[in-house]
Coordinates of C-alpha atoms in Angstrom, one line a residue:
X402 CA 193.5 -91.4 -56.5
X403 CA 194.3 -94.2 -57.9
X404 CA 195.0 -97.1 -55.7
X405 CA 195.3 -100.7 -58.2
X406 CA 198.2 -99.2 -60.1
X407 CA 200.8 -96.7 -60.4
X408 CA 200.5 -93.2 -60.8
X409 CA 202.4 -90.8 -62.8
X410 CA 204.0 -87.7 -62.5
X411 CA 205.5 -85.3 -65.6
X412 CA 206.0 -82.1 -66.0
X413 CA 207.4 -80.6 -69.5
X414 CA 209.3 -77.3 -70.3
X415 CA 207.5 -74.6 -72.1
X416 CA 209.3 -75.5 -74.9
X417 CA 208.6 -79.2 -74.6
X418 CA 211.3 -80.5 -73.7
X419 CA 210.2 -83.1 -70.8
X420 CA 211.4 -84.5 -68.0
X421 CA 212.0 -88.3 -66.6
X422 CA 209.1 -89.1 -65.2
X423 CA 208.4 -89.7 -61.9
X424 CA 206.6 -93.2 -60.0
X425 CA 205.0 -93.9 -57.4
X426 CA 204.4 -96.9 -55.7
X427 CA 200.7 -97.1 -54.7
X428 CA 201.5 -98.8 -51.3
X429 CA 204.1 -95.5 -51.4
X430 CA 200.7 -93.4 -51.7
X431 CA 199.2 -95.0 -49.1
X432 CA 201.8 -94.9 -46.7
X433 CA 202.2 -90.9 -47.0
X434 CA 198.6 -91.0 -46.8
X435 CA 198.1 -92.7 -43.5
X436 CA 201.3 -90.8 -42.6
X437 CA 200.2 -86.7 -43.4
X438 CA 195.8 -87.9 -42.0
X439 CA 198.4 -88.2 -38.7
X440 CA 200.0 -85.0 -39.2
X441 CA 196.7 -83.1 -39.7
X442 CA 195.1 -84.2 -37.3
X443 CA 197.7 -82.3 -35.0
X444 CA 198.5 -85.1 -32.9
X445 CA 201.8 -85.2 -30.1
X446 CA 204.3 -87.5 -30.7
X447 CA 203.0 -90.1 -30.1
X448 CA 200.7 -90.5 -32.3
X449 CA 202.7 -89.7 -35.7
X450 CA 203.1 -92.0 -37.5
X451 CA 205.6 -95.2 -37.1
X452 CA 207.5 -95.1 -39.5
X453 CA 208.5 -91.7 -39.7
X454 CA 208.9 -91.5 -36.1
X455 CA 211.5 -94.8 -36.1
X456 CA 213.1 -92.7 -39.1
X457 CA 213.0 -90.0 -36.0
X458 CA 214.9 -92.4 -33.1
X459 CA 217.8 -93.2 -36.4
X460 CA 218.9 -89.7 -36.8
X461 CA 218.1 -89.2 -32.1
X462 CA 220.3 -91.8 -31.5
X463 CA 222.9 -91.1 -34.2
X464 CA 223.1 -87.5 -32.7
X465 CA 223.7 -88.6 -29.7
X466 CA 226.3 -90.7 -30.6
X467 CA 228.0 -88.7 -32.2
X468 CA 227.7 -86.2 -29.5
X469 CA 229.3 -88.2 -27.4
X470 CA 231.8 -89.5 -29.8
X471 CA 235.8 -88.9 -26.9
X472 CA 237.0 -87.2 -30.3
X473 CA 235.2 -84.6 -32.4
X474 CA 234.7 -84.5 -35.8
X475 CA 236.8 -83.3 -38.2
X476 CA 235.8 -82.6 -42.3
X477 CA 237.8 -84.0 -44.8
X478 CA 240.1 -81.4 -46.8
X479 CA 239.8 -82.8 -49.8
X480 CA 242.1 -81.0 -52.4
X481 CA 240.2 -78.6 -55.3
X482 CA 240.6 -80.5 -57.9
X483 CA 239.7 -78.2 -61.6
X484 CA 240.2 -79.7 -65.0
X485 CA 243.9 -79.5 -66.4
X486 CA 243.4 -76.9 -69.1
X487 CA 242.3 -74.4 -66.7
X488 CA 245.1 -75.3 -64.4
X489 CA 247.0 -72.1 -64.0
X490 CA 244.4 -70.5 -63.7
X491 CA 243.8 -68.8 -59.8
X492 CA 241.7 -66.8 -58.5
X493 CA 240.5 -63.8 -61.4
X494 CA 243.0 -60.8 -59.7
X495 CA 239.7 -59.0 -59.2
X496 CA 238.1 -60.9 -57.1
X497 CA 242.0 -60.8 -55.1
X498 CA 242.0 -56.6 -55.3
X499 CA 238.5 -56.6 -54.4
X500 CA 238.8 -58.6 -51.4
X501 CA 241.8 -56.9 -49.9
X502 CA 239.8 -53.9 -50.3
X503 CA 237.2 -54.4 -47.5
X504 CA 239.4 -56.1 -45.3
X505 CA 241.5 -52.4 -45.4
X506 CA 239.3 -50.3 -46.7
X507 CA 240.8 -49.3 -49.5
X508 CA 240.0 -47.6 -52.3
X509 CA 239.4 -49.6 -54.4
X510 CA 240.8 -47.6 -57.8
X511 CA 241.9 -51.0 -59.0
X512 CA 238.4 -53.7 -61.1
X513 CA 236.8 -51.0 -63.4
X514 CA 233.8 -50.7 -62.8
X515 CA 232.0 -46.9 -61.8
X516 CA 230.6 -45.6 -59.0
X517 CA 228.4 -43.8 -59.9
X518 CA 224.7 -45.2 -61.1
X519 CA 224.2 -45.4 -64.6
X520 CA 221.2 -42.9 -66.8
X521 CA 218.5 -42.5 -65.3
X522 CA 216.4 -43.2 -68.8
X523 CA 217.3 -46.4 -69.5
X524 CA 217.2 -47.7 -65.7
X525 CA 213.4 -46.1 -66.1
X526 CA 212.4 -48.2 -69.7
X527 CA 214.8 -51.3 -67.7
X528 CA 211.9 -51.0 -64.9
X529 CA 209.1 -50.6 -67.2
X530 CA 210.0 -53.7 -69.4
X531 CA 210.1 -55.8 -65.7
X532 CA 205.9 -53.9 -65.2
X533 CA 204.7 -54.3 -69.3
X534 CA 205.9 -58.3 -68.5
X535 CA 208.9 -59.2 -70.5
X536 CA 209.6 -61.1 -68.3
X537 CA 210.9 -64.5 -70.1
X538 CA 212.8 -66.0 -72.1
X539 CA 214.2 -64.0 -74.6
X540 CA 214.7 -65.0 -78.3
X541 CA 218.1 -66.6 -78.5
X542 CA 219.8 -64.4 -80.5
X543 CA 218.6 -61.2 -78.7
X544 CA 214.9 -59.3 -78.6
X545 CA 214.0 -57.8 -82.0
X546 CA 214.3 -54.2 -80.6
X547 CA 217.9 -55.3 -79.0
X548 CA 219.3 -56.9 -82.2
X549 CA 217.7 -53.6 -84.3
X550 CA 219.4 -50.8 -82.2
X551 CA 222.6 -52.3 -82.6
X552 CA 222.7 -52.8 -86.0
X553 CA 221.3 -49.6 -86.2
X554 CA 224.2 -47.8 -83.7
X555 CA 227.4 -49.4 -86.1
X556 CA 225.5 -48.5 -89.3
X557 CA 226.5 -45.3 -87.6
X558 CA 229.8 -45.8 -86.1
X559 CA 231.4 -47.5 -89.2
X560 CA 229.1 -47.0 -92.4
X561 CA 228.1 -50.5 -92.8
X562 CA 224.8 -51.5 -92.3
X563 CA 223.7 -55.1 -91.4
X564 CA 221.0 -57.6 -90.4
X565 CA 220.2 -57.4 -87.7
X566 CA 218.5 -60.4 -87.9
X567 CA 221.3 -62.6 -89.8
X568 CA 224.6 -61.1 -88.2
X569 CA 224.0 -59.7 -84.3
X570 CA 224.4 -62.4 -82.0
X571 CA 223.0 -60.8 -77.7
X572 CA 225.4 -62.5 -75.0
X573 CA 225.2 -61.9 -71.2
X574 CA 228.3 -58.8 -71.3
X575 CA 231.6 -59.0 -74.5
X576 CA 233.3 -61.9 -72.7
X577 CA 230.1 -64.5 -72.9
X578 CA 230.3 -63.4 -76.5
X579 CA 234.6 -63.1 -76.7
X580 CA 233.8 -66.9 -74.4
X581 CA 231.0 -67.8 -78.0
X582 CA 233.4 -66.2 -81.0
X583 CA 236.3 -68.5 -79.1
X584 CA 234.5 -72.2 -78.6
X585 CA 232.2 -71.9 -81.6
X586 CA 235.0 -70.7 -84.9
X587 CA 238.5 -72.5 -83.1
X588 CA 239.7 -76.3 -83.2
X589 CA 242.3 -77.6 -80.1
X590 CA 245.8 -76.3 -81.5
X591 CA 245.0 -73.5 -83.9
X592 CA 247.0 -71.1 -83.2
X593 CA 245.4 -67.7 -82.2
X594 CA 247.4 -64.6 -81.3
X595 CA 247.1 -62.1 -78.5
X596 CA 248.6 -58.3 -77.5
X597 CA 250.4 -58.7 -74.8
X598 CA 249.4 -57.0 -71.7
X599 CA 245.5 -58.2 -72.1
X600 CA 242.6 -59.0 -70.5
X601 CA 242.7 -62.2 -68.6
X602 CA 239.7 -63.8 -69.8
X603 CA 241.0 -63.7 -73.3
X604 CA 243.7 -66.2 -72.9
X605 CA 241.8 -68.8 -69.8
X606 CA 238.0 -68.9 -72.6
X607 CA 241.3 -70.4 -75.4
X608 CA 242.4 -72.7 -73.0
X609 CA 239.0 -73.9 -73.1
X610 CA 239.3 -73.7 -77.1
X611 CA 242.6 -75.7 -77.1
X612 CA 244.6 -73.1 -78.8
X613 CA 247.6 -72.6 -79.0
X614 CA 248.5 -68.3 -77.7
X615 CA 250.4 -66.3 -78.6
X616 CA 251.4 -63.0 -78.1
X617 CA 252.9 -60.4 -79.4
X618 CA 253.7 -57.2 -76.1
X619 CA 253.6 -54.0 -76.5
X620 CA 255.7 -51.5 -74.3
X621 CA 255.5 -48.4 -72.8
X622 CA 256.0 -45.6 -73.5
X623 CA 253.5 -45.6 -76.1
X624 CA 252.8 -49.3 -76.7
X625 CA 253.3 -49.0 -80.3
X626 CA 253.1 -52.7 -82.2
X627 CA 256.5 -53.9 -82.7
X628 CA 255.7 -54.1 -86.9
X629 CA 258.2 -56.5 -87.9
X630 CA 257.4 -58.7 -85.0
X631 CA 254.0 -58.7 -86.2
X632 CA 254.9 -59.6 -89.2
X633 CA 257.2 -62.2 -88.6
X634 CA 254.3 -64.0 -86.1
X635 CA 251.0 -64.8 -88.6
X636 CA 251.4 -67.0 -90.7
X637 CA 249.6 -69.0 -92.6
X638 CA 249.7 -71.6 -89.5
X639 CA 247.7 -68.2 -88.1
X640 CA 243.7 -69.0 -87.3
X641 CA 243.0 -65.6 -85.4
X642 CA 244.5 -62.5 -83.4
X643 CA 242.8 -60.9 -81.3
X644 CA 242.0 -56.9 -80.7
X645 CA 241.3 -55.0 -78.1
X646 CA 241.5 -51.0 -78.8
X647 CA 240.9 -48.9 -77.2
X648 CA 243.0 -51.0 -74.5
X649 CA 243.1 -52.8 -71.8
X650 CA 244.6 -52.6 -70.0
X651 CA 247.1 -49.9 -70.9
X652 CA 244.1 -47.7 -72.8
X653 CA 246.6 -47.8 -76.2
X654 CA 243.9 -47.0 -79.3
X655 CA 245.7 -49.0 -82.8
X656 CA 247.3 -46.2 -84.7
X657 CA 244.9 -45.9 -88.5
X658 CA 248.7 -47.5 -89.7
X659 CA 248.7 -50.1 -87.5
X660 CA 245.3 -51.6 -88.2
X661 CA 245.7 -50.6 -91.8
X662 CA 249.2 -53.2 -91.8
X663 CA 247.2 -55.9 -89.1
X664 CA 244.5 -56.2 -92.1
X665 CA 246.8 -56.8 -94.9
X666 CA 248.2 -59.5 -93.0
X667 CA 245.1 -60.6 -91.9
X668 CA 243.6 -60.8 -95.6
X669 CA 246.8 -61.8 -97.0
X670 CA 247.5 -65.0 -94.5
X671 CA 243.5 -65.6 -94.1
X672 CA 243.7 -65.6 -90.3
X673 CA 240.2 -64.2 -88.4
X674 CA 240.6 -61.1 -86.7
X675 CA 237.9 -61.2 -83.1
X676 CA 238.2 -57.5 -81.8
X677 CA 236.3 -56.7 -79.1
X678 CA 235.9 -52.9 -79.2
X679 CA 234.1 -52.5 -75.8
X680 CA 235.2 -48.9 -74.8
X681 CA 234.5 -47.5 -78.4
X682 CA 233.4 -44.4 -76.6
X683 CA 235.8 -44.2 -74.4
X684 CA 238.0 -42.5 -77.2
X685 CA 240.0 -39.3 -76.2
X686 CA 242.4 -38.2 -78.2
X687 CA 241.7 -39.7 -82.0
X688 CA 238.9 -41.3 -83.1
X689 CA 238.2 -45.2 -82.1
X690 CA 238.0 -47.2 -85.5
X691 CA 236.8 -50.3 -85.9
X692 CA 238.0 -53.4 -87.0
X693 CA 235.4 -54.6 -89.2
X694 CA 235.5 -51.0 -91.2
X695 CA 238.3 -51.1 -92.8
X696 CA 238.4 -53.2 -96.2
X697 CA 238.0 -56.8 -96.8
X698 CA 238.4 -56.7 -93.1
X699 CA 234.1 -57.2 -92.5
X700 CA 234.1 -61.1 -93.8
X701 CA 237.0 -62.4 -91.0
X702 CA 235.9 -60.1 -88.2
X703 CA 233.3 -60.6 -84.6
X704 CA 233.3 -57.4 -83.8
X705 CA 232.8 -57.4 -79.5
X706 CA 230.5 -54.6 -77.6
X707 CA 229.1 -54.1 -74.2
X708 CA 226.1 -51.6 -72.8
X709 CA 227.9 -51.9 -69.3
X710 CA 231.1 -49.4 -70.1
X711 CA 229.6 -47.1 -71.9
X712 CA 226.0 -46.6 -70.0
X713 CA 227.9 -47.8 -66.4
X714 CA 225.9 -51.0 -66.0
X715 CA 228.1 -52.7 -65.7
X716 CA 225.8 -55.9 -63.6
X717 CA 223.4 -56.4 -66.5
X718 CA 225.8 -57.2 -68.2
X719 CA 224.4 -57.3 -71.7
X720 CA 226.6 -57.3 -74.7
X721 CA 226.7 -58.6 -78.2
X722 CA 229.1 -60.6 -81.4
X723 CA 228.3 -58.9 -84.8
X724 CA 230.3 -60.6 -87.5
X725 CA 228.6 -62.0 -91.1
X726 CA 226.2 -64.8 -90.6
X727 CA 229.1 -67.4 -91.4
X728 CA 231.1 -66.2 -88.6
X729 CA 227.5 -65.9 -86.7
X730 CA 226.7 -69.3 -87.3
X731 CA 229.4 -70.7 -85.0
X732 CA 229.0 -68.2 -82.5
X733 CA 225.3 -69.1 -81.9
X734 CA 225.7 -72.5 -81.6
X735 CA 228.4 -71.8 -79.4
X736 CA 225.8 -69.6 -77.4
X737 CA 223.1 -71.5 -77.7
X738 CA 224.9 -73.7 -75.3
X739 CA 227.6 -71.1 -73.1
X740 CA 223.7 -69.3 -71.6
X741 CA 220.9 -69.9 -74.8
X742 CA 219.6 -66.9 -73.8
X743 CA 220.1 -63.1 -72.1
X744 CA 217.4 -60.9 -69.3
X745 CA 215.1 -59.8 -71.6
X746 CA 214.0 -56.5 -69.8
X747 CA 217.5 -55.3 -69.6
X748 CA 217.9 -55.6 -73.6
X749 CA 214.8 -53.9 -73.7
X750 CA 216.1 -51.7 -71.9
X751 CA 219.4 -51.8 -73.8
X752 CA 217.5 -50.2 -77.1
X753 CA 216.7 -47.5 -75.8
X754 CA 219.6 -46.8 -74.5
X755 CA 221.2 -47.5 -78.0
X756 CA 219.2 -44.8 -79.1
X757 CA 220.7 -42.3 -77.1
X758 CA 221.2 -39.0 -79.0
X759 CA 225.2 -38.5 -79.6
X760 CA 225.1 -35.8 -76.5
X761 CA 225.2 -38.5 -74.4
X762 CA 228.2 -39.5 -75.6
X763 CA 230.0 -36.4 -75.9
X764 CA 228.7 -35.5 -71.6
X765 CA 230.0 -38.8 -71.4
X766 CA 233.4 -38.3 -72.7
X767 CA 233.2 -35.2 -71.2
X768 CA 233.1 -36.7 -67.6
X769 CA 235.4 -39.0 -67.9
X770 CA 238.7 -36.9 -68.7
X771 CA 237.7 -34.2 -65.9
X772 CA 238.1 -37.9 -64.3
X773 CA 241.3 -39.0 -66.2
X774 CA 243.2 -35.5 -65.4
X775 CA 242.4 -35.3 -61.4
X776 CA 244.0 -39.6 -61.6
X777 CA 246.9 -38.2 -63.8
X778 CA 248.2 -35.3 -62.3
X779 CA 247.9 -36.9 -58.8
X780 CA 250.0 -39.9 -60.1
X781 CA 251.6 -37.8 -61.3
X782 CA 252.2 -35.8 -58.5
X783 CA 252.7 -39.1 -56.5
X784 CA 255.8 -39.4 -57.9
X785 CA 254.9 -42.7 -60.4
X786 CA 255.7 -42.3 -64.0
X787 CA 252.8 -42.6 -65.2
X788 CA 252.6 -43.6 -69.2
X789 CA 249.7 -42.3 -72.0
X790 CA 246.0 -43.4 -72.0
X791 CA 243.9 -42.4 -75.6
X792 CA 241.2 -44.4 -74.3
X793 CA 239.0 -46.3 -71.9
X794 CA 239.4 -45.4 -68.2
X795 CA 242.4 -47.0 -66.9
X796 CA 246.4 -45.6 -66.9
X797 CA 249.5 -47.4 -66.1
X798 CA 252.4 -46.8 -64.3
X799 CA 255.6 -47.9 -63.8
X800 CA 255.8 -48.5 -60.0
X801 CA 259.1 -48.7 -59.1
X802 CA 260.4 -45.1 -58.4
X803 CA 258.9 -47.1 -54.6
X804 CA 261.1 -49.6 -54.2
X805 CA 258.8 -52.7 -54.3
X806 CA 260.1 -56.3 -55.5
X807 CA 257.6 -56.9 -57.6
X808 CA 253.9 -55.2 -59.3
X809 CA 252.5 -57.8 -56.8
X810 CA 254.8 -56.3 -53.7
X811 CA 253.9 -53.4 -55.4
X812 CA 250.3 -53.5 -54.8
X813 CA 249.4 -55.4 -51.9
X814 CA 252.1 -53.1 -50.3
X815 CA 249.6 -50.5 -51.5
X816 CA 246.8 -51.7 -50.1
X817 CA 247.7 -52.7 -46.6
X818 CA 249.5 -49.6 -45.9
X819 CA 248.0 -46.7 -47.5
X820 CA 244.7 -47.3 -48.4
X821 CA 244.2 -47.8 -52.3
X822 CA 243.7 -50.6 -54.8
X823 CA 245.5 -51.1 -58.1
X824 CA 246.2 -54.3 -60.6
X825 CA 249.3 -55.8 -60.8
X826 CA 249.3 -56.4 -64.8
X827 CA 251.8 -59.3 -64.5
X828 CA 248.6 -61.1 -65.2
X829 CA 247.8 -59.9 -68.2
X830 CA 250.7 -61.5 -70.0
X831 CA 251.5 -65.0 -70.5
X832 CA 255.4 -63.9 -69.2
X833 CA 254.3 -62.4 -66.5
X834 CA 258.5 -60.7 -65.9
X835 CA 257.1 -58.7 -68.7
X836 CA 254.7 -56.8 -66.5
X837 CA 256.5 -57.0 -63.3
X838 CA 257.0 -53.0 -63.0
X839 CA 253.3 -52.1 -64.4
X840 CA 250.8 -51.2 -62.1
X841 CA 246.8 -50.2 -63.9
X842 CA 244.3 -47.6 -62.3
X843 CA 240.8 -46.8 -62.7
X844 CA 238.9 -43.8 -62.8
X845 CA 236.0 -44.5 -63.1
X846 CA 235.4 -43.4 -59.8
X847 CA 233.2 -40.1 -58.8
X848 CA 235.8 -37.5 -58.2
X849 CA 235.7 -37.0 -54.8
X850 CA 236.5 -40.6 -54.2
X851 CA 239.7 -40.1 -57.5
X852 CA 240.8 -37.4 -55.2
X853 CA 241.0 -39.1 -51.9
X854 CA 242.8 -41.5 -53.3
X855 CA 245.4 -39.4 -54.2
X856 CA 245.4 -37.9 -51.1
X857 CA 246.4 -41.2 -49.6
X858 CA 249.2 -42.2 -52.0
X859 CA 250.6 -38.4 -51.7
X860 CA 250.1 -39.3 -47.4
X861 CA 251.5 -42.5 -47.4
X862 CA 252.9 -43.6 -50.4
X863 CA 257.4 -42.6 -50.1
X864 CA 259.7 -42.5 -53.0
X865 CA 262.8 -44.9 -51.9

C-alpha cells in the first residue's frame, strides 16, 4: 500500500466508458487499516477503533433522544411530483384493476395477459441460450439471428424483403417500439392522429414527445372508420397517424377499403404511419393486412410488433420495429437512450419462435376461437350487448342494461359484488364520455377460468 501519496481507483465499463476516479488520502487509508485490524482481532467493544466507537455513541444517543421525545415522530407528507406533460395520466387502469382483482379474489378478465404458459420449444430455447452463455449485452438493435428471423417472418406475411441489419430494430416489447418511434420521429408541436379508443400508452408517449394529439372515434356496433371525418382531419399539417389492426380494445380489423383510403390520404399529405400489429396472428374473420404492404406505403411506415401476444410470453418483453433506413435512424436513436439493448437469451429464443411452422399459428387461432366462443356466448346469456370482435383476444360490450352510471362504476361493482374483472374503456378516449357505456373483457384465459367467470356473472349480475 502506498502511504506517501493518494491512491486512485478507477473502474471501467465493458465498452470503455470510465467512472469518475475515487481518491483516498493516506490518513484515511491508515485510519481504516487500524480500525480494520481491531475488528479482525475480534476484540470487545472497548477495543473498537475510537473514531468508530464515538460515532456509535452519537448514533445511540440520538436514537434514545428520539425514543424519549414527548411527541411521536411523523413522516412529512409531500405532494406527488410529476412533469406537467404527464400530469393527466394516473396509474394505468390495468394496474388498478389487477390490484382490485387480487384484493377481492376476482377472476381477472381485464388485463390482457394469458393465465397459461407459452410453448415448450420456445422456453427450452431460452434455457439453452442461458446455458450457452448468451447472457451479456446484446447488440443495440438486436441479436443478428433474431433480426434475420424477423425479416424472414415479415417476408412470409407481406411479401416484402427487408434488410435485417438496416431496417429491423429489436426493442423491449412493442411498447418500447412505440415509444422509440414517437420519440425518435415526432417533434414538439407535431400533429399526430389516433383512432379512439386506443391503447393508453399511445397518448402518454405522444405527450412525452410534445405532440398535438387528435382523435378519430370508432363507434359501435362495427367500429367502422368514418371516412368523411378521416378525409377532413388528415391535412398537410399532419405529421403522423397511428393505426392498430387488429384493434385493441374493440377487436376491429381495418378493411382493405379503409386501409386503401388511409394510404391514399397519407401519400397525398406526406404523412407517416405508425402501425401497431401485435395481434396480427389473432385475426379470426379476415386476413390481416399490414399497412406497409400497400402500394407506396413502405417508405412512410414503421411497423411495430412483438413476441408476447402470439407466443403467450408477455413477460419477456420482446418487440421490434421494421422501417426503411431513413426512418429506422430516428427509431434507433431514441431506442439507444431508452433501453439500448433487449434481453439477450430471450432474443435467441424469439428467433426460434418466429421460425415455428405455420401449423403453430393455425392451432393458436383455433384455440383462441374456442375461448372466444365460450366468453361471447356467456356474455350474451348474461344480458350484455356484445359487439363483434374479428381479431385480438378482446371483446367490447355495452354494460348499460345493468343500470350503473358509467363504465368505471360498473367495473367496480363487477369486481366487488360479482367477482369478475373487466376494463372500463373511457380511459381509451380523449373524451372519456365517449366510452362511458362500454367495457372490455379478455378471453386469453384457460377455458375453465372463462366458464367460471361466466357462471359468476350469471349468478350475481342482474339486469335493471
